Amino acid sequence: RARRPGERDRAVTRVDAREMTPAGDLEYTVKTLPASAEEIARCGTLRRRVHEWLASPDRAGKHDDDPELDEILDPSGDAWIRFLRARNGNIDKAFKMMSNHLAWRCDYRPWTITPAEIEHQNVTGKVRMGGLDSRDGRPVLVFDDSKENSKDHEMQLRSLVYHVCRVDRACRRNPNLGKYLLFIHLRDFKLSKAPGRKQSANTLSLLQDQFPERLGRAILYKPPTVFAAMLSMVKPFMTEVTRNKIIAVTGNVDPGGKNDEKMRGIAGDDWRTLTGATMPQSSPEISPGYDHVSAWAEVVREHAEEEERRRAWAESRDKGSRINHEFARSDSVSSMDVSDKAQHVVGKAGAKKKSKMAPEEPGSRRTSHDGSVDVFFDAKETIKPVKSKSWFGF
């Protein structure tokens, strides 16, 4: 049907996948899009502020035992651009968000969670990483709240943190990715087993505030009518961007049908195996398609590999060879150079850049001899988001 003027920009909770183009899905829900020259400059300022915060008397030494800190702060990684975009280019807000994330890691210490600690939370398959989809290689995170087997909310959260961190590492370490697919089983949804408002808010906060711009697509699989009440309860905690990534799959999913084609276009031909949809259950208490013995063996194997990586990191740190990602020059963005060295950042009005010797006034910009961008602007200024040509945005 024809769209009415302005309809594209409205927040939605359901997207018709027939209007989804492969290019749009690849561009907005698989990869983190390349940074613009303006974003690169702002990332440089954000990095400088974060490193200054980490070196401050209140924080110095508190993050030294985080085995993934160097990886997260890698200038060539995508953390900087993700946190910046999550706050529409506002450096002050992005700094607050990223410093809160690093403080959360310091306090919560997610790397200390072990499979043995949380296995009892996972025997039903209520939260799991289903694998990598065959279309784009995205990690698939599966939720099935109808198979809840515990009332220990703290342990529920620790189990969720463990799996989300697995997904985050898979995205971070694959340069062709950046985003994951979330599949939520709702066929057997019951209000009696639904998470409470606090637990739902904690889950959304974890996904949005600690791992921003990671979600590529969220699939609501066969949601009942009553789920609308639950959705309306958590919608206030969702960003508009998150709402626009949600797709509801209802009705027949037989091979060759519209819904099957929809899911193949999103997750590949093995979408049923990855998510458990339409797969047999070993018992009514177990999520469809979940085999705990084989699934947990993979979790333990992966954890052992990660522990070996952490041991190697600790040894290199103890020998004093820990990588230092701070800048050679505090105001340089040379580690995230603009691909076209001739490209310069200009003011909003398109004015030509000032001479390199121009005064360093708020709002002025200059380019250093090595092609990197030195930035002097108001950190409260935001970048106006570019209007997307697809429904999905970021």
C-alpha positions as a printed NumPy array, in Angstrom:
array([[  0.   ,   0.   ,   0.   ],
       [  1.105,   3.594,  -0.499],
       [  2.676,   5.287,   2.495],
       [  1.258,   8.521,   3.786],
       [  3.673,  11.458,   4.076],
       [  5.743,  11.192,   7.244],
       [  4.742,   7.59 ,   7.947],
       [  8.299,   6.32 ,   7.473],
       [  9.602,   8.354,  10.391],
       [  7.108,   7.143,  12.965],
       [  8.108,   4.775,  15.741],
       [  6.724,   1.314,  15.026],
       [  6.666,  -1.978,  16.862],
       [  6.175,  -4.156,  13.799],
       [  7.783,  -4.075,  10.397],
       [  6.418,  -5.797,   7.303],
       [  9.405,  -7.84 ,   6.089],
       [  8.004,  -7.883,   2.548],
       [  9.226,  -4.304,   2.316],
       [ 12.704,  -5.247,   3.54 ],
       [ 15.382,  -5.184,   0.884],
       [ 18.522,  -7.319,   1.229],
       [ 20.677,  -4.216,   0.821],
       [ 18.788,  -2.407,   3.556],
       [ 19.026,  -5.355,   5.919],
       [ 22.742,  -5.743,   5.257],
       [ 23.388,  -2.05 ,   5.687],
       [ 21.419,  -1.45 ,   8.848],
       [ 21.076,  -4.749,  10.714],
       [ 24.31 ,  -6.661,  10.058],
       [ 27.219,  -4.245,  10.045],
       [ 28.174,  -1.079,  11.858],
       [ 28.186,   1.517,   9.09 ],
       [ 31.473,   3.334,   8.394],
       [ 31.998,   6.541,  10.309],
       [ 31.728,   9.888,   8.562],
       [ 34.531,  12.439,   8.829],
       [ 32.525,  14.329,  11.452],
       [ 31.966,  11.148,  13.472],
       [ 35.648,  10.196,  13.25 ],
       [ 36.595,  13.562,  14.695],
       [ 34.118,  13.227,  17.528],
       [ 35.304,   9.687,  18.268],
       [ 38.799,  11.094,  18.728],
       [ 37.567,  13.59 ,  21.295],
       [ 35.505,  10.888,  23.007],
       [ 38.517,   8.588,  23.251],
       [ 40.65 ,  11.316,  24.758],
       [ 38.042,  12.056,  27.412],
       [ 37.567,   8.38 ,  28.288],
       [ 41.319,   7.808,  28.648],
       [ 41.605,  10.922,  30.83 ],
       [ 38.755,   9.584,  32.984],
       [ 40.427,   6.166,  33.305],
       [ 43.666,   7.872,  34.404],
       [ 41.931,  10.128,  36.948],
       [ 42.601,   9.578,  40.67 ],
       [ 39.118,   8.127,  41.181],
       [ 39.514,   5.48 ,  38.443],
       [ 43.251,   4.841,  38.108],
       [ 44.042,   1.137,  38.527],
       [ 40.429,   0.044,  38.992],
       [ 40.116,  -1.351,  35.462],
       [ 43.519,  -2.987,  35.173],
       [ 42.208,  -6.514,  35.669],
       [ 39.56 ,  -6.264,  32.934],
       [ 40.889,  -8.716,  30.332],
       [ 38.826,  -7.176,  27.525],
       [ 39.51 ,  -3.51 ,  28.248],
       [ 42.255,  -3.165,  25.64 ],
       [ 40.016,  -4.849,  23.107],
       [ 37.086,  -2.56 ,  23.886],
       [ 39.232,   0.578,  23.798],
       [ 41.016,  -0.406,  20.585],
       [ 40.889,   2.744,  18.403],
       [ 40.187,   0.592,  15.339],
       [ 37.271,  -1.146,  17.094],
       [ 33.618,  -0.156,  16.806],
       [ 32.902,   0.705,  20.462],
       [ 33.582,   4.408,  19.963],
       [ 31.274,   4.884,  17.012],
       [ 28.544,   2.729,  18.59 ],
       [ 28.422,   4.711,  21.823],
       [ 28.625,   7.988,  19.904],
       [ 25.745,   7.052,  17.596],
       [ 23.696,   5.779,  20.515],
       [ 23.698,   9.372,  21.729],
       [ 23.27 ,  11.039,  18.322],
       [ 26.831,  12.33 ,  18.211],
       [ 26.616,  14.197,  21.518],
       [ 30.072,  13.757,  23.032],
       [ 29.055,  14.596,  26.602],
       [ 26.254,  12.029,  26.548],
       [ 28.39 ,   9.422,  24.759],
       [ 31.157,   9.939,  27.332],
       [ 28.701,   9.462,  30.181],
       [ 27.295,   6.327,  28.56 ],
       [ 30.704,   4.797,  27.884],
       [ 32.164,   5.668,  31.281],
       [ 29.052,   4.143,  32.896],
       [ 29.606,   0.994,  30.83 ],
       [ 33.25 ,   0.704,  31.883],
       [ 32.285,   1.356,  35.516],
       [ 29.616,  -1.365,  35.207],
       [ 32.232,  -3.802,  33.909],
       [ 34.51 ,  -2.865,  36.803],
       [ 31.767,  -3.436,  39.395],
       [ 29.912,  -6.389,  37.851],
       [ 33.022,  -8.151,  36.491],
       [ 31.207, -10.169,  33.798],
       [ 34.383, -12.046,  32.842],
       [ 34.293, -13.837,  36.229],
       [ 30.998, -15.6  ,  35.458],
       [ 31.586, -19.299,  34.761],
       [ 29.439, -21.971,  33.07 ],
       [ 29.36 , -23.954,  36.32 ],
       [ 27.875, -20.967,  38.166],
       [ 24.959, -20.493,  35.782],
       [ 24.327, -23.947,  34.308],
       [ 21.231, -24.545,  36.435],
       [ 19.748, -21.408,  34.847],
       [ 20.275, -22.866,  31.383],
       [ 18.973, -26.425,  31.464],
       [ 15.702, -25.414,  29.768],
       [ 17.284, -23.302,  27.011],
       [ 15.391, -20.173,  28.063],
       [ 18.377, -17.987,  27.1  ],
       [ 21.008, -19.236,  24.711],
       [ 23.26 , -18.368,  21.822],
       [ 21.904, -20.464,  18.976],
       [ 24.968, -20.133,  16.776],
       [ 25.789, -18.032,  13.725],
       [ 23.211, -17.492,  10.999],
       [ 24.057, -18.904,   7.572],
       [ 23.22 , -15.723,   5.694],
       [ 25.561, -13.174,   7.269],
       [ 27.283, -15.023,  10.108],
       [ 25.515, -12.982,  12.778],
       [ 25.311, -14.521,  16.268],
       [ 21.752, -15.492,  17.179],
       [ 20.548, -14.86 ,  20.734],
       [ 17.435, -16.871,  21.652],
       [ 14.957, -16.008,  24.426],
       [ 12.15 , -18.309,  25.609],
       [ 10.625, -16.935,  28.806],
       [  7.939, -19.631,  28.805],
       [ 10.649, -22.065,  29.961],
       [ 11.627, -20.054,  33.038],
       [ 12.842, -22.401,  35.789],
       [ 14.031, -20.016,  38.489],
       [ 12.877, -17.186,  40.717],
       [ 16.395, -16.02 ,  41.517],
       [ 16.438, -12.737,  39.614],
       [ 20.108, -12.055,  40.323],
       [ 21.176, -15.386,  38.852],
       [ 18.814, -14.874,  35.924],
       [ 20.597, -11.6  ,  35.206],
       [ 24.054, -13.161,  35.536],
       [ 23.115, -15.857,  33.059],
       [ 21.795, -13.241,  30.647],
       [ 24.949, -11.133,  31.03 ],
       [ 27.093, -14.184,  30.272],
       [ 25.315, -14.936,  26.998],
       [ 25.092, -11.307,  25.895],
       [ 28.837, -10.945,  26.489],
       [ 29.386, -14.013,  24.286],
       [ 27.356, -12.381,  21.547],
       [ 29.185,  -9.074,  21.997],
       [ 32.58 , -10.761,  21.637],
       [ 31.433, -12.568,  18.494],
       [ 30.38 ,  -9.233,  16.976],
       [ 33.471,  -7.374,  18.162],
       [ 35.957,  -9.905,  16.816],
       [ 34.436, -10.227,  13.36 ],
       [ 35.143,  -7.125,  11.245],
       [ 32.345,  -8.055,   8.839],
       [ 29.706,  -7.979,  11.549],
       [ 28.778,  -5.618,  14.36 ],
       [ 25.208,  -6.674,  15.107],
       [ 23.322,  -9.747,  16.291],
       [ 19.912, -11.31 ,  15.73 ],
       [ 17.534, -11.692,  18.69 ],
       [ 14.852, -14.399,  18.391],
       [ 12.111, -14.435,  21.051],
       [  9.84 , -17.498,  21.342],
       [  6.325, -16.365,  22.218],
       [  4.163, -19.271,  21.049],
       [  3.786, -20.56 ,  24.627],
       [  3.844, -17.144,  26.252],
       [  1.879, -16.909,  29.516],
       [  1.495, -13.921,  31.783],
       [  2.041, -16.178,  34.784],
       [  5.598, -16.874,  33.58 ],
       [  6.302, -13.488,  32.056],
       [  9.146, -11.481,  33.605],
       [  8.055,  -8.617,  35.829],
       [  8.411,  -4.963,  34.975],
       [ 11.698,  -4.663,  36.868],
       [ 13.221,  -7.713,  35.171],
       [ 12.063,  -6.508,  31.747],
       [ 13.553,  -3.073,  32.411],
       [ 16.836,  -4.666,  33.541],
       [ 17.012,  -6.723,  30.354],
       [ 16.357,  -3.718,  28.13 ],
       [ 18.852,  -1.632,  30.076],
       [ 21.502,  -4.309,  29.636],
       [ 20.943,  -4.56 ,  25.88 ],
       [ 20.557,  -0.815,  25.215],
       [ 22.846,   0.857,  27.75 ],
       [ 25.7  ,  -1.638,  28.114],
       [ 25.766,  -2.928,  24.532],
       [ 24.341,  -0.1  ,  22.402],
       [ 24.022,  -0.395,  18.636],
       [ 24.559,  -4.158,  18.762],
       [ 21.007,  -5.288,  18.05 ],
       [ 20.447,  -5.861,  14.355],
       [ 17.006,  -7.424,  14.35 ],
       [ 14.542,  -8.709,  16.964],
       [ 12.103, -11.428,  15.879],
       [  8.913, -11.9  ,  17.897],
       [  7.945, -15.467,  17.001],
       [  4.199, -16.132,  17.094],
       [  3.257, -13.579,  19.764],
       [ -0.251, -14.059,  21.265],
       [ -2.681, -11.186,  21.589],
       [ -1.975, -10.892,  25.294],
       [  1.642, -10.09 ,  24.481],
       [  0.537,  -6.655,  23.291],
       [ -0.06 ,  -5.732,  26.944],
       [  3.483,  -6.791,  27.85 ],
       [  4.945,  -4.941,  24.897],
       [  3.159,  -1.733,  25.841],
       [  4.656,  -2.079,  29.329],
       [  8.261,  -2.169,  28.098],
       [  7.916,   0.195,  25.133],
       [  8.673,   3.276,  27.274],
       [ 12.099,   1.795,  27.99 ],
       [ 12.891,   1.231,  24.304],
       [ 14.516,   3.742,  22.029],
       [ 12.784,   4.509,  18.757],
       [ 15.667,   2.861,  16.953],
       [ 15.141,  -0.372,  18.912],
       [ 11.422,  -0.374,  18.192],
       [ 12.085,  -0.058,  14.48 ],
       [ 14.145,  -3.266,  14.461],
       [ 11.313,  -5.481,  15.711],
       [  9.524,  -7.907,  13.387],
       [  6.579, -10.095,  14.374],
       [  6.248, -13.512,  12.711],
       [  2.678, -14.803,  12.929],
       [  0.716, -17.524,  11.19 ],
       [  1.953, -20.424,   9.099],
       [  5.72 , -21.013,   8.835],
       [  5.674, -24.069,   6.571],
       [  8.614, -24.409,   4.166],
       [  8.119, -22.323,   1.046],
       [  5.534, -20.031,   2.634],
       [  5.78 , -16.268,   3.093],
       [  6.966, -16.472,   6.682],
       [  9.553, -19.095,   5.785],
       [ 10.866, -16.885,   3.   ],
       [ 10.871, -13.945,   5.4  ],
       [ 12.99 , -15.823,   7.931],
       [ 15.318, -17.237,   5.279],
       [ 15.906, -13.681,   4.108],
       [ 16.782, -12.617,   7.656],
       [ 18.691, -15.567,   9.13 ],
       [ 19.413, -17.983,   6.287],
       [ 18.165, -21.434,   5.351],
       [ 18.968, -22.969,   8.76 ],
       [ 16.877, -20.498,  10.744],
       [ 14.832, -23.291,  12.344],
       [ 17.897, -25.118,  13.645],
       [ 19.405, -21.912,  15.019],
       [ 16.279, -20.729,  16.792],
       [ 14.477, -23.98 ,  17.595],
       [ 11.316, -22.808,  15.81 ],
       [  9.119, -25.765,  14.743],
       [ 11.742, -28.141,  16.171],
       [ 10.75 , -30.987,  18.543],
       [ 10.92 , -30.65 ,  22.335],
       [ 12.577, -33.258,  24.53 ],
       [  9.986, -32.382,  27.196],
       [  7.326, -29.681,  27.722],
       [  9.692, -27.842,  30.09 ],
       [ 12.442, -27.546,  27.484],
       [ 12.594, -24.912,  24.754],
       [ 11.995, -26.28 ,  21.231],
       [ 15.134, -27.545,  19.528],
       [ 17.292, -27.25 ,  22.652],
       [ 19.573, -30.098,  23.695],
       [ 21.323, -29.086,  26.881],
       [ 24.087, -31.705,  26.79 ],
       [ 25.421, -30.707,  23.385],
       [ 24.693, -26.989,  23.808],
       [ 26.436, -26.763,  27.167],
       [ 29.433, -28.734,  25.942],
       [ 29.913, -25.976,  23.35 ],
       [ 29.571, -23.292,  26.048],
       [ 32.217, -25.011,  28.197],
       [ 34.559, -25.427,  25.215],
       [ 34.191, -21.768,  24.25 ],
       [ 34.719, -20.669,  27.852],
       [ 37.943, -22.696,  28.082],
       [ 39.249, -20.973,  24.953],
       [ 38.362, -17.586,  26.395],
       [ 40.085, -18.437,  29.673],
       [ 43.228, -19.363,  27.769],
       [ 43.076, -16.021,  25.983],
       [ 42.73 , -14.259,  29.335],
       [ 45.678, -16.139,  30.81 ],
       [ 47.821, -15.075,  27.864],
       [ 46.645, -11.497,  28.37 ],
       [ 47.483, -11.611,  32.088],
       [ 50.963, -12.922,  31.373],
       [ 51.647, -10.173,  28.863],
       [ 50.317,  -7.588,  31.317],
       [ 52.548,  -8.894,  34.099],
       [ 55.528,  -8.626,  31.761],
       [ 54.674,  -5.   ,  31.146],
       [ 53.726,  -5.487,  27.501],
       [ 50.089,  -4.521,  27.819],
       [ 48.968,  -2.567,  24.796],
       [ 48.508,   1.126,  25.45 ],
       [ 45.726,   2.581,  23.323],
       [ 46.179,   6.169,  24.462],
       [ 47.048,   8.752,  21.853],
       [ 50.526,   9.725,  20.822],
       [ 49.001,  13.204,  20.739],
       [ 45.976,  13.731,  22.919],
       [ 44.081,  15.739,  20.323],
       [ 44.881,  13.509,  17.351],
       [ 42.485,  11.144,  15.646],
       [ 45.197,   9.554,  13.519],
       [ 44.189,   6.028,  14.53 ],
       [ 40.816,   6.555,  12.861],
       [ 41.959,   8.521,   9.842],
       [ 39.481,   9.543,   7.209],
       [ 39.914,   7.082,   4.329],
       [ 40.3  ,   9.937,   1.905],
       [ 43.133,  12.028,   3.355],
       [ 42.027,  14.97 ,   1.271],
       [ 38.623,  15.012,   2.947],
       [ 38.335,  17.75 ,   5.555],
       [ 35.704,  18.383,   8.185],
       [ 33.91 ,  21.641,   7.589],
       [ 31.506,  23.719,   9.602],
       [ 27.743,  23.426,   9.463],
       [ 27.507,  26.209,   6.963],
       [ 30.086,  24.509,   4.741],
       [ 32.763,  27.118,   5.434],
       [ 36.333,  26.372,   4.459],
       [ 38.629,  25.149,   7.208],
       [ 40.849,  27.663,   8.927],
       [ 44.606,  27.689,   8.68 ],
       [ 46.49 ,  25.25 ,  10.887],
       [ 47.679,  28.248,  12.861],
       [ 44.155,  29.502,  13.482],
       [ 43.159,  30.043,  17.13 ],
       [ 41.752,  26.971,  18.826],
       [ 38.288,  28.377,  19.399],
       [ 35.16 ,  26.323,  20.062],
       [ 33.649,  25.455,  16.73 ],
       [ 36.903,  25.69 ,  14.746],
       [ 38.518,  22.712,  13.078],
       [ 41.883,  22.08 ,  11.508],
       [ 43.733,  19.212,   9.85 ],
       [ 47.193,  18.173,  11.051],
       [ 50.177,  17.378,   8.871],
       [ 49.514,  13.635,   8.94 ],
       [ 45.941,  14.006,   7.692],
       [ 44.28 ,  13.376,  11.037],
       [ 41.667,  15.789,  12.298],
       [ 42.151,  17.984,  15.363],
       [ 38.793,  19.054,  16.7  ],
       [ 37.738,  21.997,  18.815],
       [ 33.986,  22.219,  19.13 ],
       [ 31.174,  22.254,  21.633],
       [ 30.934,  18.752,  23.125],
       [ 27.215,  19.248,  23.718],
       [ 26.565,  19.631,  20.005],
       [ 24.826,  16.675,  18.396],
       [ 24.978,  15.317,  14.894],
       [ 21.617,  15.375,  13.194],
       [ 20.889,  11.765,  12.216],
       [ 20.778,  11.136,   8.492],
       [ 17.313,  10.067,   7.403],
       [ 17.416,   6.405,   6.509],
       [ 16.249,   5.088,   3.149],
       [ 15.018,   1.943,   4.86 ],
       [ 12.749,   1.255,   7.795],
       [ 15.526,   0.057,  10.017],
       [ 17.908,   2.907,  10.85 ],
       [ 20.26 ,   1.971,  13.691]])
